[in-house]
mmCIF file with all atom_site columns, C-alpha atoms in Angstrom:
data_model
loop_
_atom_site.group_PDB
_atom_site.id
_atom_site.type_symbol
_atom_site.label_atom_id
_atom_site.label_alt_id
_atom_site.label_comp_id
_atom_site.label_asym_id
_atom_site.label_entity_id
_atom_site.label_seq_id
_atom_site.pdbx_PDB_ins_code
_atom_site.Cartn_x
_atom_site.Cartn_y
_atom_site.Cartn_z
_atom_site.occupancy
_atom_site.B_iso_or_equiv
_atom_site.pdbx_formal_charge
_atom_site.auth_seq_id
_atom_site.auth_comp_id
_atom_site.auth_asym_id
_atom_site.auth_atom_id
_atom_site.pdbx_PDB_model_num
ATOM 1   C CA . MET E 1 1   ? -12.849 -39.367 -13.625 1.00 0.00 ? 397 MET E CA 1
ATOM 2   C CA . LYS E 1 2   ? -13.340 -36.908 -10.587 1.00 0.00 ? 398 LYS E CA 1
ATOM 3   C CA . LYS E 1 3   ? -11.961 -33.389 -11.566 1.00 0.00 ? 399 LYS E CA 1
ATOM 4   C CA . PRO E 1 4   ? -9.646  -32.067 -8.645  1.00 0.00 ? 400 PRO E CA 1
ATOM 5   C CA . THR E 1 5   ? -10.987 -29.519 -6.441  1.00 0.00 ? 401 THR E CA 1
ATOM 6   C CA . LEU E 1 6   ? -10.138 -25.782 -7.070  1.00 0.00 ? 402 LEU E CA 1
ATOM 7   C CA . LEU E 1 7   ? -8.213  -25.214 -3.357  1.00 0.00 ? 403 LEU E CA 1
ATOM 8   C CA . PRO E 1 8   ? -5.833  -27.745 -3.656  1.00 0.00 ? 404 PRO E CA 1
ATOM 9   C CA . VAL E 1 9   ? -4.989  -25.591 -7.214  1.00 0.00 ? 405 VAL E CA 1
ATOM 10  C CA . MET E 1 10  ? -5.163  -22.513 -5.308  1.00 0.00 ? 406 MET E CA 1
ATOM 11  C CA . VAL E 1 11  ? -3.007  -23.716 -2.434  1.00 0.00 ? 407 VAL E CA 1
ATOM 12  C CA . LEU E 1 12  ? -0.315  -24.969 -4.857  1.00 0.00 ? 408 LEU E CA 1
ATOM 13  C CA . PHE E 1 13  ? -0.304  -21.685 -6.482  1.00 0.00 ? 409 PHE E CA 1
ATOM 14  C CA . ALA E 1 14  ? 0.121   -19.530 -3.349  1.00 0.00 ? 410 ALA E CA 1
ATOM 15  C CA . LEU E 1 15  ? 3.211   -22.036 -2.377  1.00 0.00 ? 411 LEU E CA 1
ATOM 16  C CA . LEU E 1 16  ? 4.874   -21.505 -5.255  1.00 0.00 ? 412 LEU E CA 1
ATOM 17  C CA . SER E 1 17  ? 3.917   -17.462 -5.731  1.00 0.00 ? 413 SER E CA 1
ATOM 18  C CA . PHE E 1 18  ? 6.339   -16.432 -2.991  1.00 0.00 ? 414 PHE E CA 1
ATOM 19  C CA . SER E 1 19  ? 9.915   -17.331 -1.196  1.00 0.00 ? 415 SER E CA 1
ATOM 20  C CA . CYS E 1 20  ? 12.148  -15.861 1.514   1.00 0.00 ? 416 CYS E CA 1
ATOM 21  C CA . SER E 1 21  ? 16.077  -16.652 1.992   1.00 0.00 ? 417 SER E CA 1
ATOM 22  C CA . THR E 1 22  ? 18.018  -16.226 4.680   1.00 0.00 ? 418 THR E CA 1
ATOM 23  C CA . ASP E 1 23  ? 22.190  -16.591 5.188   1.00 0.00 ? 419 ASP E CA 1
ATOM 24  C CA . SER E 1 24  ? 22.189  -20.099 4.717   1.00 0.00 ? 420 SER E CA 1
ATOM 25  C CA . MET E 1 25  ? 20.874  -20.010 0.954   1.00 0.00 ? 421 MET E CA 1
ATOM 26  C CA . ASP E 1 26  ? 23.336  -21.815 -1.861  1.00 0.00 ? 422 ASP E CA 1
ATOM 27  C CA . GLU E 1 27  ? 26.336  -20.005 -2.156  1.00 0.00 ? 423 GLU E CA 1
ATOM 28  C CA . THR E 1 28  ? 27.324  -21.110 -5.829  1.00 0.00 ? 424 THR E CA 1
ATOM 29  C CA . SER E 1 29  ? 25.407  -18.483 -8.558  1.00 0.00 ? 425 SER E CA 1
ATOM 30  C CA . GLU E 1 30  ? 26.150  -16.401 -11.390 1.00 0.00 ? 426 GLU E CA 1
ATOM 31  C CA . SER E 1 31  ? 27.571  -13.214 -10.745 1.00 0.00 ? 427 SER E CA 1
ATOM 32  C CA . ILE E 1 32  ? 25.081  -9.964  -10.797 1.00 0.00 ? 428 ILE E CA 1
ATOM 33  C CA . ASN E 1 33  ? 25.234  -6.521  -11.364 1.00 0.00 ? 429 ASN E CA 1
ATOM 34  C CA . THR E 1 34  ? 26.326  -4.292  -8.197  1.00 0.00 ? 430 THR E CA 1
ATOM 35  C CA . ASN E 1 35  ? 26.062  -1.036  -9.644  1.00 0.00 ? 431 ASN E CA 1
ATOM 36  C CA . LEU E 1 36  ? 23.732  1.423   -7.495  1.00 0.00 ? 432 LEU E CA 1
ATOM 37  C CA . THR E 1 37  ? 20.191  1.759   -9.471  1.00 0.00 ? 433 THR E CA 1
ATOM 38  C CA . ILE E 1 38  ? 17.850  3.418   -7.138  1.00 0.00 ? 434 ILE E CA 1
ATOM 39  C CA . PRO E 1 39  ? 14.313  3.889   -8.921  1.00 0.00 ? 435 PRO E CA 1
ATOM 40  C CA . GLU E 1 40  ? 11.644  6.216   -7.796  1.00 0.00 ? 436 GLU E CA 1
ATOM 41  C CA . THR E 1 41  ? 9.968   4.909   -4.533  1.00 0.00 ? 437 THR E CA 1
ATOM 42  C CA . LYS E 1 42  ? 6.359   3.773   -5.623  1.00 0.00 ? 438 LYS E CA 1
ATOM 43  C CA . ILE E 1 43  ? 3.213   3.948   -3.293  1.00 0.00 ? 439 ILE E CA 1
ATOM 44  C CA . ILE E 1 44  ? 2.934   0.459   -2.926  1.00 0.00 ? 440 ILE E CA 1
ATOM 45  C CA . GLU E 1 45  ? 6.405   0.143   -1.842  1.00 0.00 ? 441 GLU E CA 1
ATOM 46  C CA . ILE E 1 46  ? 5.716   2.706   0.710   1.00 0.00 ? 442 ILE E CA 1
ATOM 47  C CA . GLU E 1 47  ? 2.982   0.955   1.732   1.00 0.00 ? 443 GLU E CA 1
ATOM 48  C CA . ILE E 1 48  ? 4.887   -2.394  2.204   1.00 0.00 ? 444 ILE E CA 1
ATOM 49  C CA . VAL E 1 49  ? 7.611   -0.877  4.260   1.00 0.00 ? 445 VAL E CA 1
ATOM 50  C CA . GLU E 1 50  ? 4.789   0.952   6.334   1.00 0.00 ? 446 GLU E CA 1
ATOM 51  C CA . LEU E 1 51  ? 2.822   -2.069  6.778   1.00 0.00 ? 447 LEU E CA 1
ATOM 52  C CA . ILE E 1 52  ? 5.878   -4.220  7.972   1.00 0.00 ? 448 ILE E CA 1
ATOM 53  C CA . ASN E 1 53  ? 6.999   -1.595  10.642  1.00 0.00 ? 449 ASN E CA 1
ATOM 54  C CA . ASP E 1 54  ? 3.626   -1.115  11.800  1.00 0.00 ? 450 ASP E CA 1
ATOM 55  C CA . TYR E 1 55  ? 3.422   -4.741  12.377  1.00 0.00 ? 451 TYR E CA 1
ATOM 56  C CA . ARG E 1 56  ? 6.761   -4.779  13.892  1.00 0.00 ? 452 ARG E CA 1
ATOM 57  C CA . ILE E 1 57  ? 6.023   -2.013  16.380  1.00 0.00 ? 453 ILE E CA 1
ATOM 58  C CA . SER E 1 58  ? 2.514   -3.989  17.243  1.00 0.00 ? 454 SER E CA 1
ATOM 59  C CA . LEU E 1 59  ? 5.205   -6.693  18.570  1.00 0.00 ? 455 LEU E CA 1
ATOM 60  C CA . GLY E 1 60  ? 7.439   -4.478  20.405  1.00 0.00 ? 456 GLY E CA 1
ATOM 61  C CA . LEU E 1 61  ? 9.925   -4.705  17.997  1.00 0.00 ? 457 LEU E CA 1
ATOM 62  C CA . ASN E 1 62  ? 11.894  -1.693  16.376  1.00 0.00 ? 458 ASN E CA 1
ATOM 63  C CA . PRO E 1 63  ? 10.687  -0.176  13.003  1.00 0.00 ? 459 PRO E CA 1
ATOM 64  C CA . LEU E 1 64  ? 13.417  -0.746  10.512  1.00 0.00 ? 460 LEU E CA 1
ATOM 65  C CA . ASP E 1 65  ? 14.957  1.928   8.461   1.00 0.00 ? 461 ASP E CA 1
ATOM 66  C CA . ASN E 1 66  ? 15.161  2.025   4.794   1.00 0.00 ? 462 ASN E CA 1
ATOM 67  C CA . MET E 1 67  ? 18.348  2.459   2.823   1.00 0.00 ? 463 MET E CA 1
ATOM 68  C CA . ASP E 1 68  ? 19.308  3.232   -0.954  1.00 0.00 ? 464 ASP E CA 1
ATOM 69  C CA . VAL E 1 69  ? 22.015  0.571   -1.191  1.00 0.00 ? 465 VAL E CA 1
ATOM 70  C CA . ILE E 1 70  ? 19.617  -2.090  0.158   1.00 0.00 ? 466 ILE E CA 1
ATOM 71  C CA . LYS E 1 71  ? 16.707  -1.026  -2.403  1.00 0.00 ? 467 LYS E CA 1
ATOM 72  C CA . SER E 1 72  ? 19.278  -1.031  -5.085  1.00 0.00 ? 468 SER E CA 1
ATOM 73  C CA . GLN E 1 73  ? 20.062  -4.774  -4.501  1.00 0.00 ? 469 GLN E CA 1
ATOM 74  C CA . ALA E 1 74  ? 16.386  -5.520  -4.235  1.00 0.00 ? 470 ALA E CA 1
ATOM 75  C CA . TYR E 1 75  ? 15.562  -3.674  -7.497  1.00 0.00 ? 471 TYR E CA 1
ATOM 76  C CA . THR E 1 76  ? 18.339  -5.118  -9.295  1.00 0.00 ? 472 THR E CA 1
ATOM 77  C CA . HIS E 1 77  ? 16.923  -8.804  -8.173  1.00 0.00 ? 473 HIS E CA 1
ATOM 78  C CA . THR E 1 78  ? 13.481  -7.963  -9.171  1.00 0.00 ? 474 THR E CA 1
ATOM 79  C CA . ASP E 1 79  ? 14.544  -6.721  -12.330 1.00 0.00 ? 475 ASP E CA 1
ATOM 80  C CA . TYR E 1 80  ? 16.220  -10.102 -12.947 1.00 0.00 ? 476 TYR E CA 1
ATOM 81  C CA . MET E 1 81  ? 13.134  -12.177 -11.906 1.00 0.00 ? 477 MET E CA 1
ATOM 82  C CA . ILE E 1 82  ? 11.046  -10.159 -14.529 1.00 0.00 ? 478 ILE E CA 1
ATOM 83  C CA . ALA E 1 83  ? 13.790  -10.859 -17.020 1.00 0.00 ? 479 ALA E CA 1
ATOM 84  C CA . HIS E 1 84  ? 13.684  -14.557 -16.316 1.00 0.00 ? 480 HIS E CA 1
ATOM 85  C CA . ASP E 1 85  ? 9.862   -14.396 -15.793 1.00 0.00 ? 481 ASP E CA 1
ATOM 86  C CA . ASN E 1 86  ? 10.598  -16.496 -12.571 1.00 0.00 ? 482 ASN E CA 1
ATOM 87  C CA . VAL E 1 87  ? 10.628  -15.598 -8.759  1.00 0.00 ? 483 VAL E CA 1
ATOM 88  C CA . SER E 1 88  ? 13.619  -16.876 -7.131  1.00 0.00 ? 484 SER E CA 1
ATOM 89  C CA . HIS E 1 89  ? 16.572  -16.309 -4.883  1.00 0.00 ? 485 HIS E CA 1
ATOM 90  C CA . ASP E 1 90  ? 19.046  -16.394 -7.736  1.00 0.00 ? 486 ASP E CA 1
ATOM 91  C CA . ASN E 1 91  ? 22.658  -14.625 -6.801  1.00 0.00 ? 487 ASN E CA 1
ATOM 92  C CA . PHE E 1 92  ? 21.318  -14.223 -3.238  1.00 0.00 ? 488 PHE E CA 1
ATOM 93  C CA . TYR E 1 93  ? 24.797  -14.797 -2.027  1.00 0.00 ? 489 TYR E CA 1
ATOM 94  C CA . GLN E 1 94  ? 26.322  -11.919 -4.225  1.00 0.00 ? 490 GLN E CA 1
ATOM 95  C CA . ARG E 1 95  ? 23.770  -9.547  -2.796  1.00 0.00 ? 491 ARG E CA 1
ATOM 96  C CA . LYS E 1 96  ? 24.711  -10.889 0.641   1.00 0.00 ? 492 LYS E CA 1
ATOM 97  C CA . THR E 1 97  ? 28.260  -10.032 0.063   1.00 0.00 ? 493 THR E CA 1
ATOM 98  C CA . TYR E 1 98  ? 27.673  -6.558  -1.567  1.00 0.00 ? 494 TYR E CA 1
ATOM 99  C CA . LEU E 1 99  ? 25.544  -5.824  1.680   1.00 0.00 ? 495 LEU E CA 1
ATOM 100 C CA . VAL E 1 100 ? 28.279  -7.138  3.672   1.00 0.00 ? 496 VAL E CA 1
ATOM 101 C CA . SER E 1 101 ? 31.074  -5.242  2.231   1.00 0.00 ? 497 SER E CA 1
ATOM 102 C CA . ASN E 1 102 ? 28.918  -1.866  1.623   1.00 0.00 ? 498 ASN E CA 1
ATOM 103 C CA . VAL E 1 103 ? 26.877  -1.343  4.401   1.00 0.00 ? 499 VAL E CA 1
ATOM 104 C CA . GLY E 1 104 ? 28.687  -3.664  7.032   1.00 0.00 ? 500 GLY E CA 1
ATOM 105 C CA . ALA E 1 105 ? 25.554  -5.965  7.103   1.00 0.00 ? 501 ALA E CA 1
ATOM 106 C CA . ASN E 1 106 ? 26.375  -9.031  9.761   1.00 0.00 ? 502 ASN E CA 1
ATOM 107 C CA . LYS E 1 107 ? 23.152  -10.761 8.775   1.00 0.00 ? 503 LYS E CA 1
ATOM 108 C CA . VAL E 1 108 ? 20.650  -10.455 5.695   1.00 0.00 ? 504 VAL E CA 1
ATOM 109 C CA . SER E 1 109 ? 17.714  -12.178 4.430   1.00 0.00 ? 505 SER E CA 1
ATOM 110 C CA . GLU E 1 110 ? 15.122  -11.696 1.658   1.00 0.00 ? 506 GLU E CA 1
ATOM 111 C CA . ASN E 1 111 ? 11.610  -12.456 0.731   1.00 0.00 ? 507 ASN E CA 1
ATOM 112 C CA . VAL E 1 112 ? 10.332  -12.537 -2.688  1.00 0.00 ? 508 VAL E CA 1
ATOM 113 C CA . ALA E 1 113 ? 6.879   -12.538 -4.007  1.00 0.00 ? 509 ALA E CA 1
ATOM 114 C CA . TYR E 1 114 ? 4.918   -11.980 -7.363  1.00 0.00 ? 510 TYR E CA 1
ATOM 115 C CA . GLY E 1 115 ? 1.508   -11.910 -8.726  1.00 0.00 ? 511 GLY E CA 1
ATOM 116 C CA . PHE E 1 116 ? 0.022   -10.206 -5.539  1.00 0.00 ? 512 PHE E CA 1
ATOM 117 C CA . THR E 1 117 ? -2.097  -6.652  -6.439  1.00 0.00 ? 513 THR E CA 1
ATOM 118 C CA . SER E 1 118 ? -1.528  -4.641  -3.392  1.00 0.00 ? 514 SER E CA 1
ATOM 119 C CA . ALA E 1 119 ? 0.670   -3.842  -0.643  1.00 0.00 ? 515 ALA E CA 1
ATOM 120 C CA . GLU E 1 120 ? -1.847  -5.679  1.836   1.00 0.00 ? 516 GLU E CA 1
ATOM 121 C CA . SER E 1 121 ? -1.998  -8.878  0.010   1.00 0.00 ? 517 SER E CA 1
ATOM 122 C CA . VAL E 1 122 ? 1.938   -9.378  -0.054  1.00 0.00 ? 518 VAL E CA 1
ATOM 123 C CA . VAL E 1 123 ? 2.635   -8.578  3.263   1.00 0.00 ? 519 VAL E CA 1
ATOM 124 C CA . ASN E 1 124 ? -0.523  -10.524 4.677   1.00 0.00 ? 520 ASN E CA 1
ATOM 125 C CA . ALA E 1 125 ? 1.316   -13.360 2.237   1.00 0.00 ? 521 ALA E CA 1
ATOM 126 C CA . TRP E 1 126 ? 4.415   -13.250 4.043   1.00 0.00 ? 522 TRP E CA 1
ATOM 127 C CA . LEU E 1 127 ? 2.988   -13.147 7.293   1.00 0.00 ? 523 LEU E CA 1
ATOM 128 C CA . ASN E 1 128 ? 0.950   -16.174 6.924   1.00 0.00 ? 524 ASN E CA 1
ATOM 129 C CA . SER E 1 129 ? 4.335   -18.057 5.846   1.00 0.00 ? 525 SER E CA 1
ATOM 130 C CA . ASP E 1 130 ? 6.518   -19.098 9.121   1.00 0.00 ? 526 ASP E CA 1
ATOM 131 C CA . GLY E 1 131 ? 9.803   -18.372 7.340   1.00 0.00 ? 527 GLY E CA 1
ATOM 132 C CA . HIS E 1 132 ? 8.670   -15.129 5.616   1.00 0.00 ? 528 HIS E CA 1
ATOM 133 C CA . ARG E 1 133 ? 7.229   -13.911 8.909   1.00 0.00 ? 529 ARG E CA 1
ATOM 134 C CA . ALA E 1 134 ? 10.424  -15.251 10.678  1.00 0.00 ? 530 ALA E CA 1
ATOM 135 C CA . ASN E 1 135 ? 12.398  -12.369 8.525   1.00 0.00 ? 531 ASN E CA 1
ATOM 136 C CA . ILE E 1 136 ? 10.041  -9.806  9.214   1.00 0.00 ? 532 ILE E CA 1
ATOM 137 C CA . GLU E 1 137 ? 10.157  -10.561 12.959  1.00 0.00 ? 533 GLU E CA 1
ATOM 138 C CA . GLY E 1 138 ? 13.865  -11.016 12.619  1.00 0.00 ? 534 GLY E CA 1
ATOM 139 C CA . ASP E 1 139 ? 16.661  -9.242  14.594  1.00 0.00 ? 535 ASP E CA 1
ATOM 140 C CA . TYR E 1 140 ? 17.295  -6.481  11.627  1.00 0.00 ? 536 TYR E CA 1
ATOM 141 C CA . THR E 1 141 ? 18.348  -3.100  11.653  1.00 0.00 ? 537 THR E CA 1
ATOM 142 C CA . ASP E 1 142 ? 17.652  -1.874  8.117   1.00 0.00 ? 538 ASP E CA 1
ATOM 143 C CA . PHE E 1 143 ? 15.277  -2.965  5.321   1.00 0.00 ? 539 PHE E CA 1
ATOM 144 C CA . ASP E 1 144 ? 14.108  -1.787  1.819   1.00 0.00 ? 540 ASP E CA 1
ATOM 145 C CA . ILE E 1 145 ? 11.733  -2.781  -0.932  1.00 0.00 ? 541 ILE E CA 1
ATOM 146 C CA . SER E 1 146 ? 11.546  -3.407  -4.769  1.00 0.00 ? 542 SER E CA 1
ATOM 147 C CA . ALA E 1 147 ? 8.373   -3.648  -6.683  1.00 0.00 ? 543 ALA E CA 1
ATOM 148 C CA . GLU E 1 148 ? 8.073   -3.734  -10.435 1.00 0.00 ? 544 GLU E CA 1
ATOM 149 C CA . GLN E 1 149 ? 5.421   -4.640  -12.963 1.00 0.00 ? 545 GLN E CA 1
ATOM 150 C CA . ASN E 1 150 ? 6.224   -6.674  -16.033 1.00 0.00 ? 546 ASN E CA 1
ATOM 151 C CA . ASN E 1 151 ? 4.913   -6.092  -19.263 1.00 0.00 ? 547 ASN E CA 1
ATOM 152 C CA . GLU E 1 152 ? 1.979   -7.698  -18.409 1.00 0.00 ? 548 GLU E CA 1
ATOM 153 C CA . GLY E 1 153 ? 1.424   -6.094  -15.300 1.00 0.00 ? 549 GLY E CA 1
ATOM 154 C CA . LYS E 1 154 ? 2.173   -8.756  -13.164 1.00 0.00 ? 550 LYS E CA 1
ATOM 155 C CA . TRP E 1 155 ? 3.760   -7.164  -9.581  1.00 0.00 ? 551 TRP E CA 1
ATOM 156 C CA . TYR E 1 156 ? 7.339   -8.823  -8.568  1.00 0.00 ? 552 TYR E CA 1
ATOM 157 C CA . PHE E 1 157 ? 8.643   -8.041  -5.312  1.00 0.00 ? 553 PHE E CA 1
ATOM 158 C CA . THR E 1 158 ? 11.848  -8.196  -3.528  1.00 0.00 ? 554 THR E CA 1
ATOM 159 C CA . ASN E 1 159 ? 12.307  -7.347  0.138   1.00 0.00 ? 555 ASN E CA 1
ATOM 160 C CA . ILE E 1 160 ? 16.072  -7.484  1.791   1.00 0.00 ? 556 ILE E CA 1
ATOM 161 C CA . PHE E 1 161 ? 16.495  -7.034  5.252   1.00 0.00 ? 557 PHE E CA 1
ATOM 162 C CA . VAL E 1 162 ? 20.069  -6.338  6.881   1.00 0.00 ? 558 VAL E CA 1
ATOM 163 C CA . LYS E 1 163 ? 21.379  -6.032  10.432  1.00 0.00 ? 559 LYS E CA 1
ATOM 164 C CA . LYS E 1 164 ? 23.843  -4.098  10.980  1.00 0.00 ? 560 LYS E CA 1
#
């Protein structure tokens, strides 16, 4: 029997290692904690914010502003993904509803990812995916990012975009 080549396995891994979400996500899911927990900003998060804004500016788009309320929602979801050892958009509707109610968001989307080891690698992966790139290039005013490591040191990312 012929062994599968490494390329299809790598492509499958890449497809499963990051995801994006928009307003049209399933609205049925369990409730989430909406307390504001805002962790200290990490260097990798600053780099991601700068890379995304530099990319937007290069296209003639407005740079996005950071917002602690968005960061708190991103952090809560990143922590959730680590706790469940699963990259997902679980509870997206609750995050969206919270941001609509608390910051006046008209539109919300998110990109998630895991396993990338640098800001450049995760942003490049998002830019090489139509859905993720659409979120990055979208008509938004604010965003923020949460990057956290699990016990094994694997990075998990949640990037939430908001239009007010």
